[in-house]
Amino acid sequence: MVAVFVLLATVFKLPMGISLALSALAGSLAGGEGIALRHLVEGAFGFFDIILIIASAMIFMKVLQESGILDSLVAAILRAFYKNKILLLLTVMLLIMFPGMITGSSLAAVLSTGPLIAPVLIKLGLPRLKAAAFIAVGAILGMIAPPVNILVMIMGGGVDMPYVGLTLPLLIITVPPAVIIALWLGTKDLRIVSREEMQFLLPASLREKYGFRLYLPLLVVLVLMVLQNFRIGPIPDLGLPAIFFVGSLTGLFCGRRFNFFKATQKAMEEAMPILSILAGVGMFVQVMTLTGGRGWAVMTFLALPPALLYLSIAVSMPLFGGVSAFGSASVLGVPFLLALIEKNALITSSALSAIVGIGDLMPPAAMAARFSAQVVGEKNFFRVLRHCMIPAFLILAMGIGVLLLAPLLDKVI
Amino acid sequence: MKTKHIIAGSLLLALTLAVGFFSGREFLSMRQDDEIFPSSGLTAKKMLSDYFPALKDTAGDTEVFIFDSAAKGGNLLIVGGTHPNEPAGTMTAILLAETIRAAQGKAVIIPWANASGFTHSDPQEGSPQRFFLETPAGRRWFRLGSRVTNPVHQWPDPTIYVNPMGQKLAGIEARNLNRAYPGKATGYLTEKVAFAVMALIQKEGIELGIDLHESAPEYPVINAIVFHENASELAAIAQMELQAEGFEFRLEASPPNLRGLTHREWGDAAGIKAVLLETPNASHGRLKGRPTISLIVDGKDKYYEQAARLGRLFVPYGPDGIPLKLRVARHLAGVRAILASFNELEPDKAIELADMPSPADVQAKGLGPFLK
Amino acid sequence: MRILYHLIVLYMTIQLVWYLFREKNFWKQASLVLVLVLFLLRLFLIE
Ligand SMILES: [Zn+2]
């Protein structure tokens, strides 16, 4: 199946989504399952929720752009922070992490505050690709950081570990890399500008015309995201797609007028490659499972001698994360967590979540990298990945380090 | 050639509709309920919605079988299908409903507790939709569902699920009946189902509850009696009894901070003696090879065999596998031992079930001969 | 809530079909099919 995929994607240069779907079909035929139509569609449905989130988030992004709200917000941030480099970098890092911290999804982070901070960083002199890397890595750290870490929830669900007492281990794993990476990526290129220069850099703001209304859509989205953590009386859990939709509709009335239908078409056009890849990946994984290939892969990693266990974790979890970080947490995270069962599960699951989180940078899906590239207007996300390498290794080292030091940390915290 | 892409579009749209139609037909086939032929000992058949009317005409409604006796005694609840992908639980409940008669006290049986979960399969698990057993009357099929409620019936998932006891869980757990207790009358469908079961417990005066599950062989809580702390003595006596019969069971205390679980909240909120039984099932583990019908029924799997040799499992897993008949036999033995232990501890609330197939017979002959 | 999601899916299905006929590149059209099937099946509450 992998060979068919590589052949279709590289030699015939078919789109990734189609290549995945066709190789899944080939796998099902070769495995004696015929055209396992139900399995193909069922597998794709595994990613339906994420497809819905991406599609609605892309619409929200387009709305922010078309209505001129984005430019106005960028202007506001520039005005507030242009003087102090370190403060600016740390604030921007927190801004990009925030949606990830409260939703547990790096995608939510890249797509909600990413478009906001990319122009800020670029205008102050950070090269485009580095700005994208900043967003991608920040979003992943946000996904890992407390209070909400869905990766840990998924792994915890597989071993009956309640999601309690994770704040401290998760902070230990995410805060140092967040500070180091923000400064490392930013300090060299970022310039301190004078007031006049700052004024010159400012994009056209609609602040004068629309006033506070401009901040409403983003505010609405962030407030609704925070509300997800509670169940208050009649307020239902909206879920991310509806939150982005509410934000988009708010945006219709808060800035420059535009055609919503056309904006959606543009959003669909830009989102289509990743949407079809996700559907294709779902088909691929289902056929892998159906033909026993998934069991074989999991078993191969688990069968490695104990000395290689950590290496196997460091390699396989991010690699599978290239399909889906959530999938990797479930399929590999749970068995690995069980293999490490003699250690404190709170610490090991936190560390594993950091390792699996890097998967969001891995092709073919490479969700965090792909969308941050899009946010800065870069077509080839591999160019962004180059700048993510060192931060990714730092996070990986942090994860493995915490795994190795788990017994020690257990005594300290 | 301006119209070329319109033609291509039309053809592709037709393809989409065709794929949707043919796969959709297969998806919908799971909406058809399994058949059940209760024994002559049945005294009443109800629906879960009889205890909580809001459940009526929803996908969460399901059949409840009541076996009452003339002799005064205690009241027992047996639940299968809390997780529809754990067939030994459902099959044990069906087997009991098709064979038993209450000689003392009352037994209430729910074979498909999460009825909605039986109408679809877990994506990316590649599971068959149903499996088959040979019975005296011919071949019967039984559905293998998903661990969670069908998203078509409960949609969308929240980003984070805060369950009725305030525990934060991954969003998908909002569809896990084994996290939804004690339920919520105005909550998600799954919470309504839990709420209805709690109402049933109260209305039927249940004193002892058994929730039947299966778990993956790599999971530590397996071949186990998981007990609520108010049933610790009950579980300990049952375990000794099982050991004497040749069935090894682990005793696992239910962690008090893991909230929303069936037996946890049955014990906490309803105050009944509550236990959960686990048997090993390779078909929903992560190491499984081909997820065939045979994997469910015969339970042989080469990767689990390998994992057992490597010491990665919490149960022995040999080349003979762990077949469904053994898993159901273990559940039956568990139910029998727990009942005996309950009767010993509370003689004035004794529950006697007659005509229950013996675990040894089921293990030897399979379930088929005992079904109708 | 379910009605809201139903509307979202309906809106996106319409958008997808519209896009299917607007797109000139065959392979892009074909990629879209993978996604459209899912939206259709959910729209009719089949899967
Ligand atoms: Zn279970």
PDB file of N, CA and C in Angstrom, chain B residues 236-306:
ATOM      1  N   ALA B 236     -14.788 -10.206  47.111  1.00  0.00           N
ATOM      2  CA  ALA B 236     -13.723 -11.074  47.625  1.00  0.00           C
ATOM      3  C   ALA B 236     -14.220 -12.511  47.768  1.00  0.00           C
ATOM      4  N   ILE B 237     -15.432 -12.668  48.301  1.00  0.00           N
ATOM      5  CA  ILE B 237     -15.986 -14.019  48.458  1.00  0.00           C
ATOM      6  C   ILE B 237     -16.197 -14.654  47.080  1.00  0.00           C
ATOM      7  N   ALA B 238     -16.728 -13.852  46.149  1.00  0.00           N
ATOM      8  CA  ALA B 238     -16.966 -14.369  44.795  1.00  0.00           C
ATOM      9  C   ALA B 238     -15.665 -14.832  44.157  1.00  0.00           C
ATOM     10  N   GLN B 239     -14.606 -14.066  44.355  1.00  0.00           N
ATOM     11  CA  GLN B 239     -13.330 -14.420  43.742  1.00  0.00           C
ATOM     12  C   GLN B 239     -12.842 -15.781  44.248  1.00  0.00           C
ATOM     13  N   MET B 240     -12.987 -16.000  45.578  1.00  0.00           N
ATOM     14  CA  MET B 240     -12.532 -17.283  46.129  1.00  0.00           C
ATOM     15  C   MET B 240     -13.339 -18.423  45.545  1.00  0.00           C
ATOM     16  N   GLU B 241     -14.623 -18.184  45.421  1.00  0.00           N
ATOM     17  CA  GLU B 241     -15.494 -19.203  44.868  1.00  0.00           C
ATOM     18  C   GLU B 241     -15.089 -19.545  43.422  1.00  0.00           C
ATOM     19  N   LEU B 242     -14.786 -18.486  42.646  1.00  0.00           N
ATOM     20  CA  LEU B 242     -14.390 -18.679  41.254  1.00  0.00           C
ATOM     21  C   LEU B 242     -13.090 -19.449  41.167  1.00  0.00           C
ATOM     22  N   GLN B 243     -12.176 -19.132  42.091  1.00  0.00           N
ATOM     23  CA  GLN B 243     -10.886 -19.813  42.095  1.00  0.00           C
ATOM     24  C   GLN B 243     -11.079 -21.312  42.318  1.00  0.00           C
ATOM     25  N   ALA B 244     -11.996 -21.608  43.238  1.00  0.00           N
ATOM     26  CA  ALA B 244     -12.274 -23.018  43.522  1.00  0.00           C
ATOM     27  C   ALA B 244     -12.819 -23.714  42.281  1.00  0.00           C
ATOM     28  N   GLU B 245     -13.532 -22.981  41.434  1.00  0.00           N
ATOM     29  CA  GLU B 245     -14.077 -23.565  40.205  1.00  0.00           C
ATOM     30  C   GLU B 245     -13.060 -23.604  39.077  1.00  0.00           C
ATOM     31  N   GLY B 246     -11.900 -23.005  39.295  1.00  0.00           N
ATOM     32  CA  GLY B 246     -10.869 -23.017  38.270  1.00  0.00           C
ATOM     33  C   GLY B 246     -10.851 -21.787  37.389  1.00  0.00           C
ATOM     34  N   PHE B 247     -11.571 -20.733  37.759  1.00  0.00           N
ATOM     35  CA  PHE B 247     -11.527 -19.473  37.005  1.00  0.00           C
ATOM     36  C   PHE B 247     -10.720 -18.437  37.784  1.00  0.00           C
ATOM     37  N   GLU B 248      -9.591 -18.033  37.207  1.00  0.00           N
ATOM     38  CA  GLU B 248      -8.785 -17.001  37.858  1.00  0.00           C
ATOM     39  C   GLU B 248      -9.390 -15.627  37.586  1.00  0.00           C
ATOM     40  N   PHE B 249      -9.686 -14.890  38.618  1.00  0.00           N
ATOM     41  CA  PHE B 249     -10.166 -13.513  38.460  1.00  0.00           C
ATOM     42  C   PHE B 249      -9.307 -12.582  39.302  1.00  0.00           C
ATOM     43  N   ARG B 250      -8.956 -11.442  38.749  1.00  0.00           N
ATOM     44  CA  ARG B 250      -8.306 -10.404  39.556  1.00  0.00           C
ATOM     45  C   ARG B 250      -9.373  -9.640  40.324  1.00  0.00           C
ATOM     46  N   LEU B 251      -8.997  -9.110  41.469  1.00  0.00           N
ATOM     47  CA  LEU B 251      -9.889  -8.205  42.195  1.00  0.00           C
ATOM     48  C   LEU B 251      -9.359  -6.799  42.022  1.00  0.00           C
ATOM     49  N   GLU B 252     -10.178  -5.899  41.504  1.00  0.00           N
ATOM     50  CA  GLU B 252      -9.721  -4.523  41.312  1.00  0.00           C
ATOM     51  C   GLU B 252     -10.685  -3.575  42.001  1.00  0.00           C
ATOM     52  N   ALA B 253     -10.156  -2.778  42.929  1.00  0.00           N
ATOM     53  CA  ALA B 253     -11.008  -1.764  43.559  1.00  0.00           C
ATOM     54  C   ALA B 253     -11.219  -0.641  42.556  1.00  0.00           C
ATOM     55  N   SER B 254     -12.443  -0.181  42.430  1.00  0.00           N
ATOM     56  CA  SER B 254     -12.733   0.903  41.496  1.00  0.00           C
ATOM     57  C   SER B 254     -12.152   2.198  42.054  1.00  0.00           C
ATOM     58  N   PRO B 255     -11.315   2.905  41.262  1.00  0.00           N
ATOM     59  CA  PRO B 255     -10.737   4.148  41.787  1.00  0.00           C
ATOM     60  C   PRO B 255     -11.835   5.193  42.043  1.00  0.00           C
ATOM     61  N   PRO B 256     -11.897   5.719  43.262  1.00  0.00           N
ATOM     62  CA  PRO B 256     -13.008   6.617  43.593  1.00  0.00           C
ATOM     63  C   PRO B 256     -12.989   7.940  42.816  1.00  0.00           C
ATOM     64  N   ASN B 257     -11.822   8.306  42.254  1.00  0.00           N
ATOM     65  CA  ASN B 257     -11.785   9.598  41.553  1.00  0.00           C
ATOM     66  C   ASN B 257     -12.048   9.467  40.058  1.00  0.00           C
ATOM     67  N   LEU B 258     -12.352   8.267  39.602  1.00  0.00           N
ATOM     68  CA  LEU B 258     -12.714   8.085  38.197  1.00  0.00           C
ATOM     69  C   LEU B 258     -14.232   8.102  38.126  1.00  0.00           C
ATOM     70  N   ARG B 259     -14.803   9.225  37.703  1.00  0.00           N
ATOM     71  CA  ARG B 259     -16.238   9.420  37.873  1.00  0.00           C
ATOM     72  C   ARG B 259     -17.014   9.132  36.595  1.00  0.00           C
ATOM     73  N   GLY B 260     -18.305   8.893  36.801  1.00  0.00           N
ATOM     74  CA  GLY B 260     -19.197   8.699  35.669  1.00  0.00           C
ATOM     75  C   GLY B 260     -19.311   7.258  35.213  1.00  0.00           C
ATOM     76  N   LEU B 261     -18.473   6.357  35.779  1.00  0.00           N
ATOM     77  CA  LEU B 261     -18.547   4.957  35.363  1.00  0.00           C
ATOM     78  C   LEU B 261     -19.807   4.305  35.925  1.00  0.00           C
ATOM     79  N   THR B 262     -20.306   3.333  35.163  1.00  0.00           N
ATOM     80  CA  THR B 262     -21.537   2.664  35.535  1.00  0.00           C
ATOM     81  C   THR B 262     -21.527   2.205  36.994  1.00  0.00           C
ATOM     82  N   HIS B 263     -20.573   1.314  37.331  1.00  0.00           N
ATOM     83  CA  HIS B 263     -20.619   0.704  38.658  1.00  0.00           C
ATOM     84  C   HIS B 263     -20.281   1.718  39.746  1.00  0.00           C
ATOM     85  N   ARG B 264     -19.423   2.699  39.415  1.00  0.00           N
ATOM     86  CA  ARG B 264     -19.087   3.752  40.371  1.00  0.00           C
ATOM     87  C   ARG B 264     -20.341   4.515  40.813  1.00  0.00           C
ATOM     88  N   GLU B 265     -21.123   4.982  39.843  1.00  0.00           N
ATOM     89  CA  GLU B 265     -22.268   5.818  40.201  1.00  0.00           C
ATOM     90  C   GLU B 265     -23.482   4.986  40.638  1.00  0.00           C
ATOM     91  N   TRP B 266     -23.564   3.714  40.151  1.00  0.00           N
ATOM     92  CA  TRP B 266     -24.605   2.836  40.707  1.00  0.00           C
ATOM     93  C   TRP B 266     -24.397   2.743  42.215  1.00  0.00           C
ATOM     94  N   GLY B 267     -23.154   2.575  42.611  1.00  0.00           N
ATOM     95  CA  GLY B 267     -22.838   2.459  44.035  1.00  0.00           C
ATOM     96  C   GLY B 267     -22.994   3.778  44.765  1.00  0.00           C
ATOM     97  N   ASP B 268     -22.441   4.838  44.181  1.00  0.00           N
ATOM     98  CA  ASP B 268     -22.454   6.139  44.862  1.00  0.00           C
ATOM     99  C   ASP B 268     -23.847   6.752  44.900  1.00  0.00           C
ATOM    100  N   ALA B 269     -24.487   6.814  43.727  1.00  0.00           N
ATOM    101  CA  ALA B 269     -25.740   7.567  43.641  1.00  0.00           C
ATOM    102  C   ALA B 269     -26.948   6.739  44.033  1.00  0.00           C
ATOM    103  N   ALA B 270     -26.949   5.437  43.662  1.00  0.00           N
ATOM    104  CA  ALA B 270     -28.115   4.620  43.969  1.00  0.00           C
ATOM    105  C   ALA B 270     -27.888   3.764  45.211  1.00  0.00           C
ATOM    106  N   GLY B 271     -26.634   3.666  45.648  1.00  0.00           N
ATOM    107  CA  GLY B 271     -26.325   2.932  46.866  1.00  0.00           C
ATOM    108  C   GLY B 271     -26.456   1.420  46.738  1.00  0.00           C
ATOM    109  N   ILE B 272     -26.469   0.906  45.498  1.00  0.00           N
ATOM    110  CA  ILE B 272     -26.582  -0.549  45.362  1.00  0.00           C
ATOM    111  C   ILE B 272     -25.187  -1.167  45.334  1.00  0.00           C
ATOM    112  N   LYS B 273     -25.130  -2.468  45.541  1.00  0.00           N
ATOM    113  CA  LYS B 273     -23.852  -3.155  45.399  1.00  0.00           C
ATOM    114  C   LYS B 273     -23.575  -3.303  43.900  1.00  0.00           C
ATOM    115  N   ALA B 274     -22.408  -2.798  43.474  1.00  0.00           N
ATOM    116  CA  ALA B 274     -22.172  -2.718  42.038  1.00  0.00           C
ATOM    117  C   ALA B 274     -20.812  -3.295  41.681  1.00  0.00           C
ATOM    118  N   VAL B 275     -20.792  -4.156  40.666  1.00  0.00           N
ATOM    119  CA  VAL B 275     -19.526  -4.693  40.177  1.00  0.00           C
ATOM    120  C   VAL B 275     -19.506  -4.679  38.651  1.00  0.00           C
ATOM    121  N   LEU B 276     -18.292  -4.740  38.123  1.00  0.00           N
ATOM    122  CA  LEU B 276     -18.094  -4.777  36.682  1.00  0.00           C
ATOM    123  C   LEU B 276     -17.222  -5.997  36.403  1.00  0.00           C
ATOM    124  N   LEU B 277     -17.560  -6.756  35.363  1.00  0.00           N
ATOM    125  CA  LEU B 277     -16.756  -7.924  35.006  1.00  0.00           C
ATOM    126  C   LEU B 277     -16.061  -7.689  33.675  1.00  0.00           C
ATOM    127  N   GLU B 278     -14.787  -8.051  33.588  1.00  0.00           N
ATOM    128  CA  GLU B 278     -14.021  -7.883  32.350  1.00  0.00           C
ATOM    129  C   GLU B 278     -13.499  -9.227  31.864  1.00  0.00           C
ATOM    130  N   THR B 279     -13.630  -9.476  30.562  1.00  0.00           N
ATOM    131  CA  THR B 279     -12.975 -10.626  29.945  1.00  0.00           C
ATOM    132  C   THR B 279     -12.073 -10.106  28.830  1.00  0.00           C
ATOM    133  N   PRO B 280     -11.084 -10.895  28.392  1.00  0.00           N
ATOM    134  CA  PRO B 280     -10.154 -10.404  27.363  1.00  0.00           C
ATOM    135  C   PRO B 280     -10.677 -10.591  25.949  1.00  0.00           C
ATOM    136  N   ASN B 281     -10.695  -9.521  25.194  1.00  0.00           N
ATOM    137  CA  ASN B 281     -11.199  -9.569  23.826  1.00  0.00           C
ATOM    138  C   ASN B 281     -10.189  -8.909  22.889  1.00  0.00           C
ATOM    139  N   ALA B 282      -9.619  -9.743  22.003  1.00  0.00           N
ATOM    140  CA  ALA B 282      -8.584  -9.218  21.106  1.00  0.00           C
ATOM    141  C   ALA B 282      -9.169  -8.297  20.050  1.00  0.00           C
ATOM    142  N   SER B 283     -10.464  -8.441  19.728  1.00  0.00           N
ATOM    143  CA  SER B 283     -10.971  -7.753  18.534  1.00  0.00           C
ATOM    144  C   SER B 283     -11.075  -6.246  18.727  1.00  0.00           C
ATOM    145  N   HIS B 284     -10.989  -5.743  19.971  1.00  0.00           N
ATOM    146  CA  HIS B 284     -10.922  -4.292  20.040  1.00  0.00           C
ATOM    147  C   HIS B 284      -9.604  -3.798  20.635  1.00  0.00           C
ATOM    148  N   GLY B 285      -8.596  -4.655  20.604  1.00  0.00           N
ATOM    149  CA  GLY B 285      -7.280  -4.223  21.052  1.00  0.00           C
ATOM    150  C   GLY B 285      -6.517  -3.525  19.937  1.00  0.00           C
ATOM    151  N   ARG B 286      -5.400  -2.934  20.294  1.00  0.00           N
ATOM    152  CA  ARG B 286      -4.634  -2.176  19.305  1.00  0.00           C
ATOM    153  C   ARG B 286      -3.607  -3.028  18.583  1.00  0.00           C
ATOM    154  N   LEU B 287      -3.375  -4.242  19.091  1.00  0.00           N
ATOM    155  CA  LEU B 287      -2.354  -5.088  18.459  1.00  0.00           C
ATOM    156  C   LEU B 287      -2.975  -6.101  17.509  1.00  0.00           C
ATOM    157  N   LYS B 288      -4.301  -6.096  17.409  1.00  0.00           N
ATOM    158  CA  LYS B 288      -4.981  -7.148  16.656  1.00  0.00           C
ATOM    159  C   LYS B 288      -4.504  -7.215  15.213  1.00  0.00           C
ATOM    160  N   GLY B 289      -4.525  -8.443  14.686  1.00  0.00           N
ATOM    161  CA  GLY B 289      -4.293  -8.628  13.256  1.00  0.00           C
ATOM    162  C   GLY B 289      -5.593  -8.359  12.521  1.00  0.00           C
ATOM    163  N   ARG B 290      -5.878  -9.154  11.500  1.00  0.00           N
ATOM    164  CA  ARG B 290      -7.127  -8.959  10.763  1.00  0.00           C
ATOM    165  C   ARG B 290      -8.344  -9.051  11.678  1.00  0.00           C
ATOM    166  N   PRO B 291      -9.180  -7.994  11.698  1.00  0.00           N
ATOM    167  CA  PRO B 291     -10.363  -8.035  12.563  1.00  0.00           C
ATOM    168  C   PRO B 291     -11.517  -8.791  11.916  1.00  0.00           C
ATOM    169  N   THR B 292     -11.372 -10.096  11.820  1.00  0.00           N
ATOM    170  CA  THR B 292     -12.382 -10.897  11.139  1.00  0.00           C
ATOM    171  C   THR B 292     -13.471 -11.338  12.119  1.00  0.00           C
ATOM    172  N   ILE B 293     -14.504 -11.964  11.564  1.00  0.00           N
ATOM    173  CA  ILE B 293     -15.550 -12.538  12.410  1.00  0.00           C
ATOM    174  C   ILE B 293     -14.951 -13.620  13.288  1.00  0.00           C
ATOM    175  N   SER B 294     -14.004 -14.366  12.715  1.00  0.00           N
ATOM    176  CA  SER B 294     -13.376 -15.440  13.483  1.00  0.00           C
ATOM    177  C   SER B 294     -12.601 -14.890  14.679  1.00  0.00           C
ATOM    178  N   LEU B 295     -12.059 -13.688  14.538  1.00  0.00           N
ATOM    179  CA  LEU B 295     -11.331 -13.110  15.670  1.00  0.00           C
ATOM    180  C   LEU B 295     -12.299 -12.878  16.840  1.00  0.00           C
ATOM    181  N   ILE B 296     -13.528 -12.513  16.520  1.00  0.00           N
ATOM    182  CA  ILE B 296     -14.518 -12.286  17.587  1.00  0.00           C
ATOM    183  C   ILE B 296     -14.928 -13.604  18.224  1.00  0.00           C
ATOM    184  N   VAL B 297     -15.229 -14.606  17.349  1.00  0.00           N
ATOM    185  CA  VAL B 297     -15.820 -15.838  17.849  1.00  0.00           C
ATOM    186  C   VAL B 297     -14.748 -16.818  18.346  1.00  0.00           C
ATOM    187  N   ASP B 298     -13.669 -16.981  17.559  1.00  0.00           N
ATOM    188  CA  ASP B 298     -12.635 -17.946  17.944  1.00  0.00           C
ATOM    189  C   ASP B 298     -11.508 -17.302  18.740  1.00  0.00           C
ATOM    190  N   GLY B 299     -11.320 -15.991  18.545  1.00  0.00           N
ATOM    191  CA  GLY B 299     -10.364 -15.251  19.369  1.00  0.00           C
ATOM    192  C   GLY B 299      -8.906 -15.628  19.198  1.00  0.00           C
ATOM    193  N   LYS B 300      -8.544 -16.098  17.983  1.00  0.00           N
ATOM    194  CA  LYS B 300      -7.124 -16.396  17.761  1.00  0.00           C
ATOM    195  C   LYS B 300      -6.450 -15.218  17.072  1.00  0.00           C
ATOM    196  N   ASP B 301      -5.260 -14.839  17.528  1.00  0.00           N
ATOM    197  CA  ASP B 301      -4.583 -13.718  16.911  1.00  0.00           C
ATOM    198  C   ASP B 301      -3.081 -13.861  17.072  1.00  0.00           C
ATOM    199  N   LYS B 302      -2.368 -13.795  15.919  1.00  0.00           N
ATOM    200  CA  LYS B 302      -0.926 -14.067  15.988  1.00  0.00           C
ATOM    201  C   LYS B 302      -0.161 -12.951  16.687  1.00  0.00           C
ATOM    202  N   TYR B 303      -0.607 -11.703  16.540  1.00  0.00           N
ATOM    203  CA  TYR B 303       0.135 -10.609  17.198  1.00  0.00           C
ATOM    204  C   TYR B 303      -0.058 -10.656  18.711  1.00  0.00           C
ATOM    205  N   TYR B 304      -1.255 -11.020  19.144  1.00  0.00           N
ATOM    206  CA  TYR B 304      -1.462 -11.145  20.586  1.00  0.00           C
ATOM    207  C   TYR B 304      -0.657 -12.306  21.154  1.00  0.00           C
ATOM    208  N   GLU B 305      -0.545 -13.358  20.354  1.00  0.00           N
ATOM    209  CA  GLU B 305       0.289 -14.482  20.782  1.00  0.00           C
ATOM    210  C   GLU B 305       1.716 -14.011  20.989  1.00  0.00           C
ATOM    211  N   GLN B 306       2.203 -13.236  19.994  1.00  0.00           N
ATOM    212  CA  GLN B 306       3.569 -12.713  20.058  1.00  0.00           C
ATOM    213  C   GLN B 306       3.722 -11.779  21.260  1.00  0.00           C
TER     214      GLN B 306
END
